[in-house]
Coordinates of C-alpha atoms and ligand atoms in Angstrom, one line a residue:
X1 CA -0.7 -9.3 43.0
X2 CA -1.2 -6.3 40.8
X3 CA -0.1 -7.1 37.2
X4 CA 2.1 -4.0 37.4
X5 CA 4.4 -5.9 39.8
X6 CA 4.5 -9.2 37.9
X7 CA 8.1 -9.2 36.7
X8 CA 7.7 -12.4 34.8
X9 CA 4.8 -11.0 32.9
X10 CA 6.6 -7.8 32.0
X11 CA 9.5 -9.8 30.6
X12 CA 7.1 -11.9 28.5
X13 CA 5.6 -8.6 27.2
X14 CA 9.0 -7.1 26.5
X15 CA 10.1 -10.1 24.5
X16 CA 6.9 -10.1 22.5
X17 CA 7.1 -6.4 21.9
X18 CA 10.8 -6.6 20.7
X19 CA 10.0 -9.5 18.4
X20 CA 7.0 -7.7 17.0
X21 CA 9.1 -4.5 16.5
X22 CA 11.9 -6.4 14.7
X23 CA 9.4 -7.9 12.3
X24 CA 7.6 -4.6 11.8
X25 CA 10.4 -2.3 10.9
X26 CA 11.0 -1.1 14.4
X27 CA 7.4 -0.3 15.3
X28 CA 5.8 -2.9 17.6
X29 CA 2.0 -3.0 17.3
X30 CA 0.3 -3.1 20.7
X31 CA -2.9 -4.3 19.2
X32 CA -1.4 -7.5 17.9
X33 CA 0.1 -8.4 21.3
X34 CA -2.8 -8.7 23.6
X35 CA -4.0 -11.9 22.0
X36 CA -0.4 -13.3 21.9
X37 CA 0.1 -12.7 25.6
X38 CA -3.4 -14.1 26.5
X39 CA -2.4 -17.2 24.4
X40 CA 0.5 -17.8 26.8
X41 CA -1.3 -16.6 30.0
X42 CA -4.9 -17.7 30.0
X43 CA -5.2 -16.6 33.6
X44 CA -5.1 -12.9 32.5
X45 CA -8.3 -13.1 30.5
X46 CA -10.3 -11.3 33.2
X47 CA -7.7 -8.5 33.4
X48 CA -7.5 -7.5 29.7
X49 CA -7.8 -3.8 30.5
X50 CA -5.0 -3.8 33.0
X51 CA -2.9 -5.9 30.7
X52 CA -3.4 -3.6 27.8
X53 CA -2.2 -0.7 29.9
X54 CA 1.1 -2.5 30.6
X55 CA 1.5 -3.6 27.0
X56 CA 1.1 0.0 25.8
X57 CA 3.7 1.2 28.2
X58 CA 6.2 -1.5 27.2
X59 CA 5.5 -1.0 23.5
X60 CA 6.1 2.7 23.8
X61 CA 9.4 2.0 25.5
X62 CA 10.4 -0.6 22.9
X63 CA 9.4 1.7 20.0
X64 CA 11.6 4.5 21.3
X65 CA 14.7 2.3 20.6
X66 CA 16.2 2.4 17.2
X67 CA 15.5 -0.5 14.9
X68 CA 19.2 -1.5 15.2
X69 CA 19.1 -1.5 19.0
X70 CA 15.9 -3.6 19.0
X71 CA 17.6 -6.1 16.6
X72 CA 20.7 -6.3 18.8
X73 CA 18.7 -7.1 21.9
X74 CA 16.6 -9.7 20.2
X75 CA 19.7 -11.4 18.6
X76 CA 21.5 -11.5 21.9
X77 CA 18.6 -12.8 24.0
X78 CA 16.5 -14.9 21.7
X79 CA 18.8 -15.9 18.8
X80 CA 16.5 -18.9 17.9
X81 CA 13.7 -16.5 16.9
X82 CA 15.9 -14.7 14.4
X83 CA 16.9 -17.7 12.4
X84 CA 13.3 -18.3 11.5
X85 CA 12.8 -14.6 10.6
X86 CA 15.8 -14.6 8.4
X87 CA 14.7 -17.8 6.7
X88 CA 11.4 -16.1 5.9
X89 CA 13.0 -12.9 4.6
X90 CA 15.4 -14.8 2.4
X91 CA 12.6 -15.9 0.2
X92 CA 13.7 -13.3 -2.4
X93 CA 16.5 -14.6 -4.5
X94 CA 19.8 -13.2 -3.6
X95 CA 21.0 -10.0 -5.2
X96 CA 23.8 -10.3 -7.7
X97 CA 27.3 -9.6 -6.3
X98 CA 25.9 -8.5 -3.0
X99 CA 29.1 -9.5 -1.2
X100 CA 31.2 -7.1 -3.2
X101 CA 29.6 -4.1 -1.4
X102 CA 30.1 -3.0 2.1
X103 CA 26.4 -1.8 2.3
X104 CA 23.6 -2.5 -0.1
X105 CA 21.8 0.7 -1.2
X106 CA 18.6 0.7 -3.2
X107 CA 16.1 3.4 -4.1
X108 CA 12.5 4.1 -5.1
X109 CA 12.3 7.2 -7.2
X110 CA 8.8 8.5 -8.0
X111 CA 7.8 11.6 -9.8
X112 CA 5.5 13.4 -7.4
X113 CA 3.0 14.2 -10.1
X114 CA 0.3 11.8 -8.8
X115 CA -0.5 9.6 -5.9
X116 CA 1.1 6.1 -6.0
X117 CA -0.9 3.1 -7.1
X118 CA -0.5 -0.6 -7.1
X119 CA 1.6 -0.3 -10.3
X120 CA 4.4 1.1 -8.1
X121 CA 4.2 -1.7 -5.5
X122 CA 6.8 -3.9 -7.1
X123 CA 9.5 -1.2 -7.3
X124 CA 8.9 0.0 -3.8
X125 CA 8.6 -3.3 -2.0
X126 CA 11.4 -5.1 -3.8
X127 CA 13.8 -2.2 -3.3
X128 CA 12.9 -1.9 0.3
X129 CA 12.9 -5.6 1.1
X130 CA 16.3 -6.0 -0.4
X131 CA 17.7 -3.1 1.6
X132 CA 16.3 -4.7 4.8
X133 CA 17.4 -8.2 3.8
X134 CA 21.1 -7.1 3.6
X135 CA 20.9 -4.5 6.4
X136 CA 21.3 -1.9 3.8
X137 CA 19.9 1.5 3.0
X138 CA 16.7 2.4 1.3
X139 CA 16.5 5.8 -0.4
X140 CA 13.5 7.8 -1.5
X141 CA 14.3 10.1 -4.3
X142 CA 11.7 12.5 -5.7
X143 CA 12.3 12.9 -9.4
X144 CA 10.6 16.3 -9.9
X145 CA 12.5 17.8 -12.8
X146 CA 9.7 18.4 -15.3
X147 CA 7.8 21.5 -14.3
X148 CA 6.0 21.5 -17.6
X149 CA 4.5 18.2 -18.8
X150 CA 4.8 15.8 -15.9
X151 CA 4.4 18.6 -13.4
X152 CA 4.9 17.7 -9.8
X153 CA 2.4 18.9 -7.1
X154 CA 3.2 19.6 -3.5
X155 CA 0.5 17.4 -2.1
X156 CA 1.9 14.3 -3.7
X157 CA 5.3 14.5 -2.0
X158 CA 3.5 14.0 1.3
X159 CA 1.1 11.5 0.0
X160 CA 4.0 9.4 -1.3
X161 CA 5.8 9.6 2.0
X162 CA 2.6 8.5 3.7
X163 CA 2.0 5.6 1.3
X164 CA 5.5 4.3 1.9
X165 CA 5.0 4.5 5.7
X166 CA 1.7 2.7 5.3
X167 CA 3.4 0.0 3.3
X168 CA 5.9 -0.5 6.1
X169 CA 8.8 0.8 4.0
X170 CA 11.2 2.8 6.2
X171 CA 13.0 5.4 4.3
X172 CA 16.7 5.8 5.4
X173 CA 17.4 8.9 3.3
X174 CA 15.3 11.2 1.2
X175 CA 16.4 13.5 -1.7
X176 CA 14.5 15.8 -3.9
X177 CA 16.0 16.4 -7.3
X178 CA 14.7 20.0 -7.6
X179 CA 17.1 20.8 -4.7
X180 CA 20.0 19.4 -6.7
X181 CA 20.2 21.5 -9.9
X182 CA 23.6 23.0 -9.1
X183 CA 25.0 19.5 -8.8
X184 CA 23.6 18.5 -12.2
X185 CA 25.0 21.7 -13.7
X186 CA 28.5 21.0 -12.2
X187 CA 28.6 17.5 -13.8
X188 CA 27.2 18.8 -17.1
X189 CA 30.1 21.3 -17.2
X190 CA 32.6 18.6 -16.5
X191 CA 31.2 16.5 -19.3
X192 CA 31.4 19.4 -21.7
X193 CA 34.9 20.4 -20.6
X194 CA 36.1 16.9 -21.3
X195 CA 34.4 16.8 -24.7
X196 CA 31.7 14.4 -23.7
X197 CA 28.6 16.6 -24.0
X198 CA 27.6 19.5 -26.2
X199 CA 24.9 22.1 -26.6
X200 CA 22.9 21.3 -29.7
X201 CA 21.0 24.1 -31.5
X202 CA 19.7 21.9 -34.3
X203 CA 15.9 21.8 -34.9
X204 CA 14.7 18.4 -33.7
X205 CA 13.9 17.2 -37.2
X206 CA 17.3 18.0 -38.6
X207 CA 19.1 16.4 -35.7
X208 CA 16.9 13.3 -36.1
X209 CA 17.8 12.9 -39.8
X210 CA 21.5 13.2 -39.0
X211 CA 21.4 10.7 -36.1
X212 CA 19.4 8.1 -38.0
X213 CA 22.1 8.2 -40.6
X214 CA 24.7 7.8 -37.8
X215 CA 26.2 11.1 -38.6
X216 CA 27.2 14.0 -36.2
X217 CA 25.2 17.2 -36.2
X218 CA 27.3 20.4 -36.6
X219 CA 27.2 21.1 -32.8
X220 CA 28.9 17.8 -31.9
X221 CA 32.3 18.9 -33.4
X222 CA 32.5 22.3 -31.6
X223 CA 35.3 22.7 -29.2
X224 CA 34.8 22.5 -25.4
X225 CA 35.3 26.2 -25.1
X226 CA 32.6 26.9 -27.8
X227 CA 30.3 24.6 -26.0
X228 CA 30.8 26.3 -22.6
X229 CA 30.0 29.6 -24.2
X230 CA 26.7 28.1 -25.4
X231 CA 26.1 26.5 -22.0
X232 CA 26.5 29.8 -20.2
X233 CA 24.2 31.4 -22.7
X234 CA 21.7 28.6 -22.0
X235 CA 21.9 29.2 -18.2
X236 CA 21.6 33.0 -18.7
X237 CA 18.3 32.7 -20.6
X238 CA 19.8 33.3 -24.0
X239 CA 17.8 30.4 -25.5
X240 CA 14.0 30.0 -25.3
X241 CA 12.3 26.6 -25.1
X242 CA 13.2 24.2 -27.8
X243 CA 16.2 26.3 -29.1
X244 CA 18.9 24.4 -27.3
X245 CA 19.5 21.0 -25.7
X246 CA 22.5 19.5 -24.0
X247 CA 23.4 16.1 -25.4
X248 CA 25.6 13.4 -24.0
X249 CA 27.8 11.8 -26.5
X250 CA 27.4 8.1 -27.2
X251 CA 28.6 5.7 -29.9
X252 CA 26.8 6.9 -33.0
X253 CA 26.9 3.3 -34.2
X254 CA 24.7 2.2 -31.4
X255 CA 22.1 0.0 -33.0
X256 CA 19.3 1.9 -31.3
X257 CA 18.9 5.4 -32.8
X258 CA 17.1 6.5 -29.6
X259 CA 20.2 5.9 -27.6
X260 CA 22.6 8.0 -29.9
X261 CA 23.6 11.3 -28.3
X262 CA 20.6 11.4 -26.0
X263 CA 19.2 14.7 -24.6
X264 CA 20.3 15.5 -21.1
X265 CA 19.1 19.0 -20.2
X266 CA 16.7 21.4 -21.8
X267 CA 15.2 24.9 -21.4
X268 CA 11.9 25.3 -19.7
X269 CA 10.1 28.6 -19.5
X270 CA 9.5 28.6 -15.7
X271 CA 8.0 32.1 -15.8
X272 CA 5.2 30.3 -17.6
X273 CA 5.5 27.0 -15.9
X274 CA 6.9 27.7 -12.4
X275 CA 8.1 24.7 -10.4
X276 CA 6.0 24.1 -7.3
X277 CA 9.0 24.0 -5.1
X278 CA 11.6 26.3 -6.7
X279 CA 9.4 28.5 -8.8
X280 CA 11.2 30.3 -11.6
X281 CA 14.7 30.0 -10.1
X282 CA 16.0 27.7 -12.9
X283 CA 15.3 27.7 -16.6
X284 CA 17.6 24.8 -17.5
X285 CA 16.2 21.5 -16.3
X286 CA 17.8 18.0 -16.5
X287 CA 16.0 15.2 -18.3
X288 CA 15.5 11.8 -16.7
X289 CA 18.7 10.1 -17.7
X290 CA 21.0 12.8 -16.6
X291 CA 19.5 13.4 -13.2
X292 CA 18.8 9.8 -12.4
X293 CA 22.1 8.6 -13.8
X294 CA 24.2 11.1 -11.8
X295 CA 22.2 10.5 -8.6
X296 CA 22.4 6.8 -8.7
X297 CA 26.2 7.1 -8.5
X298 CA 26.4 10.1 -6.2
X299 CA 24.0 8.5 -3.7
X300 CA 26.0 5.3 -3.7
X301 CA 23.4 3.0 -5.3
X302 CA 24.6 -0.5 -5.4
X303 CA 21.5 -2.2 -6.9
X304 CA 18.9 -0.6 -9.1
X305 CA 15.7 -2.7 -9.1
X306 CA 13.2 -1.5 -11.7
X307 CA 10.9 -2.5 -14.6
X308 CA 12.4 -3.7 -17.8
X309 CA 11.0 -0.7 -19.7
X310 CA 14.1 1.0 -18.2
X311 CA 16.6 -1.2 -19.9
X312 CA 17.3 1.3 -22.7
X313 CA 17.9 4.0 -20.1
X314 CA 20.6 1.9 -18.6
X315 CA 22.2 1.6 -22.1
X316 CA 22.1 5.4 -22.4
X317 CA 23.4 6.1 -18.9
X318 CA 26.3 3.7 -19.2
X319 CA 27.9 6.0 -21.8
X320 CA 27.8 8.8 -19.3
X321 CA 29.3 6.6 -16.6
X322 CA 32.1 5.7 -18.9
X323 CA 32.8 9.4 -19.6
X324 CA 32.9 10.1 -15.9
X325 CA 35.0 7.0 -15.1
X326 CA 32.3 5.5 -12.9
X327 CA 31.0 1.9 -12.5
X328 CA 27.4 1.4 -13.3
X329 CA 25.4 -0.1 -10.4
X330 CA 24.0 -3.7 -10.6
X331 CA 20.7 -3.5 -12.4
X332 CA 17.8 -5.8 -12.1
X333 CA 15.0 -5.4 -14.6
X334 CA 11.8 -7.2 -13.7
X335 CA 8.8 -7.8 -16.0
X336 CA 5.6 -5.9 -16.0
X337 CA 3.1 -6.7 -13.3
X338 CA -0.4 -6.3 -14.6
X339 CA -3.5 -6.4 -12.5
X340 CA -6.6 -7.4 -14.6
X341 CA -9.7 -5.3 -14.4
X342 CA -9.9 -1.5 -13.9
X343 CA -6.4 -0.3 -13.7
X344 CA -5.8 3.3 -14.5
X345 CA -3.0 5.4 -15.7
X346 CA -1.8 8.4 -13.6
X347 CA -3.2 10.9 -16.1
X348 CA -6.7 9.2 -16.1
X349 CA -6.7 9.2 -12.3
X350 CA -5.9 12.9 -12.1
X351 CA -8.3 13.8 -14.8
X352 CA -11.1 11.7 -13.2
X353 CA -10.6 13.3 -9.8
X354 CA -10.5 16.8 -11.3
X355 CA -13.7 16.2 -13.2
X356 CA -15.5 14.7 -10.2
X357 CA -15.9 11.2 -11.7
X358 CA -14.1 9.9 -8.7
X359 CA -14.7 11.1 -5.1
X360 CA -11.0 11.6 -4.6
X361 CA -7.7 9.8 -4.9
X362 CA -9.1 7.2 -2.5
X363 CA -12.2 6.4 -4.5
X364 CA -12.8 2.7 -4.1
X365 CA -12.8 2.2 -7.9
X366 CA -9.1 3.2 -8.1
X367 CA -6.1 1.1 -7.6
X368 CA -4.3 3.8 -5.6
X369 CA -2.7 2.9 -2.2
X370 CA -5.1 5.4 -0.7
X371 CA -8.1 3.6 -2.1
X372 CA -6.7 0.2 -1.1
X373 CA -6.0 1.4 2.4
X374 CA -9.6 2.8 2.7
X375 CA -11.0 -0.5 1.6
X376 CA -9.1 -2.5 4.2
X377 CA -6.5 -4.1 1.9
X378 CA -3.5 -4.6 4.2
X379 CA 0.0 -3.6 3.3
X380 CA 1.1 -7.1 4.5
X381 CA -1.0 -8.7 1.7
X382 CA 0.5 -6.4 -0.9
X383 CA 4.0 -7.1 0.3
X384 CA 3.5 -10.9 0.4
X385 CA 2.0 -10.9 -3.1
X386 CA 4.9 -8.9 -4.5
X387 CA 7.6 -11.0 -2.8
X388 CA 5.9 -14.2 -4.0
X389 CA 6.1 -12.8 -7.6
X390 CA 9.8 -11.9 -7.0
X391 CA 12.1 -10.3 -9.6
X392 CA 11.2 -12.5 -12.6
X393 CA 11.8 -10.7 -15.9
X394 CA 8.8 -12.2 -17.6
X395 CA 5.5 -10.3 -17.4
X396 CA 3.1 -11.4 -14.7
X397 CA -0.6 -10.9 -14.7
X398 CA -2.5 -11.0 -11.4
X399 CA -6.2 -10.5 -10.7
X400 CA -7.8 -8.6 -7.9
X401 CA -8.9 -12.0 -6.6
X402 CA -5.2 -12.9 -6.1
X403 CA -4.7 -9.9 -3.9
X404 CA -7.9 -10.6 -2.1
X405 CA -6.9 -14.1 -1.3
X406 CA -3.6 -12.9 0.3
X407 CA -5.6 -10.3 2.2
X408 CA -8.2 -12.7 3.3
X409 CA -5.7 -15.0 4.9
X410 CA -4.5 -12.1 7.0
X411 CA -7.9 -10.6 7.9
X412 CA -9.5 -13.9 8.7
X413 CA -7.3 -14.3 11.7
X414 CA -7.3 -10.7 12.8
X415 CA -10.9 -9.4 12.2
X416 CA -13.7 -9.5 14.6
X417 CA -17.1 -10.7 13.5
X418 CA -20.3 -8.7 13.5
X419 CA -23.8 -8.8 12.0
X420 CA -24.9 -6.6 9.2
X421 CA -28.3 -6.9 7.7
X422 CA -28.4 -5.4 4.2
X423 CA -31.9 -4.1 3.1
X424 CA -33.6 -5.1 6.4
X425 CA -36.9 -6.8 6.5
X426 CA -38.9 -7.4 9.7
X427 CA -39.2 -11.0 11.1
X428 CA -41.5 -11.6 14.0
X429 CA -40.9 -14.9 15.8
X430 CA -43.8 -16.2 17.9
X431 CA -43.9 -18.6 20.8
X432 CA -40.5 -17.8 22.1
X433 CA -40.7 -19.7 25.4
X434 CA -38.2 -17.8 27.5
X435 CA -35.6 -15.1 27.6
X436 CA -32.4 -16.0 25.8
X437 CA -29.0 -14.6 26.2
X438 CA -27.2 -14.6 22.8
X439 CA -23.5 -14.8 23.3
X440 CA -21.9 -14.1 19.9
X441 CA -18.1 -14.6 19.8
X442 CA -16.1 -11.8 18.3
X443 CA -13.9 -14.5 16.6
X444 CA -15.1 -18.1 16.3
X445 CA -11.6 -19.5 17.0
X446 CA -10.5 -16.9 19.6
X447 CA -12.8 -16.9 22.6
X448 CA -10.3 -14.8 24.5
X449 CA -11.4 -11.8 22.4
X450 CA -14.8 -11.8 24.0
X451 CA -18.4 -11.8 22.9
X452 CA -21.2 -9.5 21.9
X453 CA -24.2 -10.2 24.1
X454 CA -27.9 -9.6 23.5
X455 CA -30.8 -10.4 25.7
X456 CA -33.7 -11.6 23.7
X457 CA -37.0 -11.4 25.6
X458 CA -40.4 -12.4 24.3
X459 CA -43.2 -9.9 24.7
X460 CA -47.0 -9.9 24.9
X461 CA -49.3 -12.9 25.0
X462 CA -47.9 -14.1 21.6
X463 CA -44.5 -14.3 23.2
X464 CA -43.1 -12.5 20.2
X465 CA -39.6 -11.2 19.4
X466 CA -39.0 -8.9 16.5
X467 CA -35.9 -9.1 14.4
X468 CA -34.3 -7.6 11.3
X469 CA -33.1 -10.0 8.6
X470 CA -31.8 -9.3 5.2
X471 CA -34.2 -9.1 2.2
X472 CA -32.3 -11.9 0.5
X473 CA -32.8 -14.2 3.5
X474 CA -36.4 -13.1 3.8
X475 CA -37.1 -13.8 0.2
X476 CA -35.8 -17.4 0.6
X477 CA -38.0 -18.0 3.6
X478 CA -41.0 -20.0 2.3
X479 CA -43.7 -21.1 4.7
X480 CA -42.7 -24.3 6.7
X481 CA -39.0 -23.7 6.0
X482 CA -36.8 -24.0 9.0
X483 CA -33.8 -21.7 9.5
X484 CA -31.5 -20.9 12.4
X485 CA -30.8 -17.5 13.7
X486 CA -27.1 -17.8 14.3
X487 CA -26.0 -18.6 17.8
X488 CA -29.6 -18.1 19.0
X489 CA -32.4 -20.5 18.1
X490 CA -34.3 -22.3 15.2
X491 CA -37.5 -21.0 13.7
X492 CA -40.0 -22.2 11.2
X493 CA -41.6 -19.7 8.8
X494 CA -45.3 -19.3 8.9
X495 CA -46.1 -16.7 6.3
X496 CA -45.4 -13.4 4.7
X497 CA -47.6 -10.4 4.6
X498 CA -46.2 -7.5 2.6
X499 CA -42.8 -6.7 4.1
X500 CA -43.5 -8.6 7.3
X501 CA -42.6 -12.2 7.9
X502 CA -43.9 -14.4 10.7
X503 CA -42.2 -17.5 12.1
X504 CA -42.5 -19.7 15.1
X505 CA -39.8 -20.8 17.6
X506 CA -39.0 -24.5 17.2
X507 CA -36.0 -25.2 19.4
X508 CA -32.8 -23.9 20.7
X509 CA -30.2 -26.5 20.0
X510 CA -28.2 -26.4 16.8
X511 CA -28.0 -30.2 16.9
X512 CA -31.7 -30.3 16.1
X513 CA -31.2 -28.8 12.7
X514 CA -27.6 -29.6 11.9
X515 CA -28.7 -32.7 9.9
X516 CA -31.3 -30.8 8.0
X517 CA -28.5 -28.5 6.8
X518 CA -30.7 -25.4 7.4
X519 CA -29.4 -22.0 6.6
X520 CA -27.8 -20.1 9.5
X521 CA -28.6 -16.4 9.1
X522 CA -27.5 -13.2 10.8
X523 CA -30.1 -11.2 12.6
X524 CA -30.5 -8.1 14.6
X525 CA -33.1 -7.7 17.3
X526 CA -35.4 -4.8 16.8
X527 CA -34.1 -1.9 18.9
X528 CA -30.5 -3.1 18.6
X529 CA -30.0 -1.8 15.1
X530 CA -27.5 0.8 14.1
X531 CA -27.9 2.4 10.6
X532 CA -25.0 1.4 8.4
X533 CA -23.8 2.2 4.9
X534 CA -21.3 0.0 3.2
X535 CA -19.5 1.6 0.2
X536 CA -18.9 -1.1 -2.3
X537 CA -15.8 -1.4 -4.6
X538 CA -17.9 0.0 -7.5
X539 CA -18.7 3.0 -5.3
X540 CA -22.3 2.0 -4.9
X541 CA -23.8 2.0 -1.4
X542 CA -25.4 -0.9 0.4
X543 CA -27.7 0.3 3.1
X544 CA -28.7 -1.7 6.1
X545 CA -28.4 -2.2 9.8
X546 CA -25.4 -3.2 11.8
X547 CA -25.8 -4.6 15.3
X548 CA -25.5 -2.2 18.1
X549 CA -22.2 -3.5 19.3
X550 CA -20.7 -1.8 16.2
X551 CA -21.3 1.6 17.9
X552 CA -18.1 0.8 19.8
X553 CA -16.0 0.3 16.8
X554 CA -13.2 2.7 15.9
X555 CA -12.4 4.1 12.5
X556 CA -9.8 2.0 10.7
X557 CA -10.9 -1.2 12.3
X558 CA -11.3 -4.0 9.8
X559 CA -14.1 -6.4 10.6
X560 CA -16.0 -9.2 9.0
X561 CA -19.7 -8.8 8.6
X562 CA -20.8 -12.4 8.7
X563 CA -22.1 -13.8 5.4
X564 CA -21.5 -10.4 3.8
X565 CA -17.8 -9.8 3.7
X566 CA -14.9 -7.9 5.2
X567 CA -15.1 -4.2 5.7
X568 CA -13.1 -1.3 7.0
X569 CA -14.8 1.1 9.4
X570 CA -14.5 4.6 8.1
X571 CA -16.8 6.6 10.3
X572 CA -18.8 5.9 13.5
X573 CA -21.3 8.7 14.2
X574 CA -25.1 8.8 13.8
X575 CA -24.5 5.9 11.5
X576 CA -21.7 3.5 10.6
X577 CA -19.9 4.1 7.4
X578 CA -17.8 1.1 6.2
X579 CA -15.9 0.3 3.0
X580 CA -16.3 -3.1 1.6
X581 CA -13.0 -5.0 1.4
X582 CA -14.0 -8.3 -0.3
X583 CA -15.9 -11.5 0.4
Ligands
ZN601 ZN1 23.2 20.0 -33.2

């Protein structure tokens, strides 16, 4: 029977695809499903190609459904699978007062002035996970209201969207603050009309002296009408940069002077510093607390999940919420997450790329998501690490090795194995008695994935076979030492002559050498080599040969070079270019 007509099989695939989609934010991954189906139906191992075709068709069909539709189908047909899923998701501690809200709404709100890096992972993943955990809404809000100092750049809006997609964070709504200036103006006017904000013309230093002494500046006591006159003058270009600032009134007795009558909007000379999206259209721009504070309410945020460095901003914004008669969202302030080792600030990243110190935003030395992606760090590993850390308010320090260990657990199961011989040295094995067929499994525990096969045939009267082995292995190969060429046969070293090593065949069976604990080394038969460059995390390059089966690899595949490490394939052309992931 053609697989196409196997209804039972199709139903099995449909179930697997729906379950996969539900646990991957609505996008089933066809690649992950072949192995799963073969696990249930060993009889199909000879029909993998045909099977893949059917899986692709079913996956396309399932992915065209909305995430909500997928979830409904799964919950109705296989409720038992969902309990487990939920138990896993619930590993984050519950949100405070979640039951008071009809729908949980969270947000991630970056300034598009740089690419995202690991430092943002906590804000993104926690906010997104909580939205999903409560079937809520996750908002992406670009906070691009500083055209002068923290100047946004068009390319970063897109790279941020891509990073979120890569991280598996589905954005339900997107806003860009530079589209919303009329809204900020409207609420500023209302604050002013109601006597809760004023236009301050005082030089910074004079204002500072007054406010430290808990006293009002002369502008604070002006009438609403007088303030509105100043406000219109501000909008009309009657003040230049630094001559006027709108302040929101607070309690002047607040113990923190930096909270008292905080600045809310200022003048920016956009003729000189045009905004990348709206150019010189506006000269009055909101500062962080006004724009973010208003938006959080207007966008229906129920829970704000962010670093504790924002605590004072909450104190500031709460005064504005009181003026407007609004309730401040639930706020969770988590501690700093530090990653030891090279971890750069946004400005250093941008400067380094500009000056050519880094090859780009995805330079392997950087902690940007683009670099991590290029190196083969999976979003699942990042997500798992962040969820394990949770929302603790104490600072947490992690090392790159922590992240690698999460990633290794994922890659170990998913990556196929290949041979890579760094710094190749020639090894001639004599007295090979016959032709051998080397059958190298793509994955030691998953024979269903298949094998790489090489025929090893001795030549000439010496019955010689020539191989490439790594310099390191060659250097350790003293005369009379026995080693095993992995999955092939055992050899005993005879001698070295310059860059050439000679050895003799001893036996085929691994049992013969198991007790001797001999080294098993990777090898490539001469003629089966494929030039390969591995870009290391420090941006240095390790040159060598990959086995010829690697010619069939596709860019983005993450593989394991045995005894070398995991690597992500970047390019397959005249040579293989891979990025080193980790051991
Ligand atoms: Zn003033």
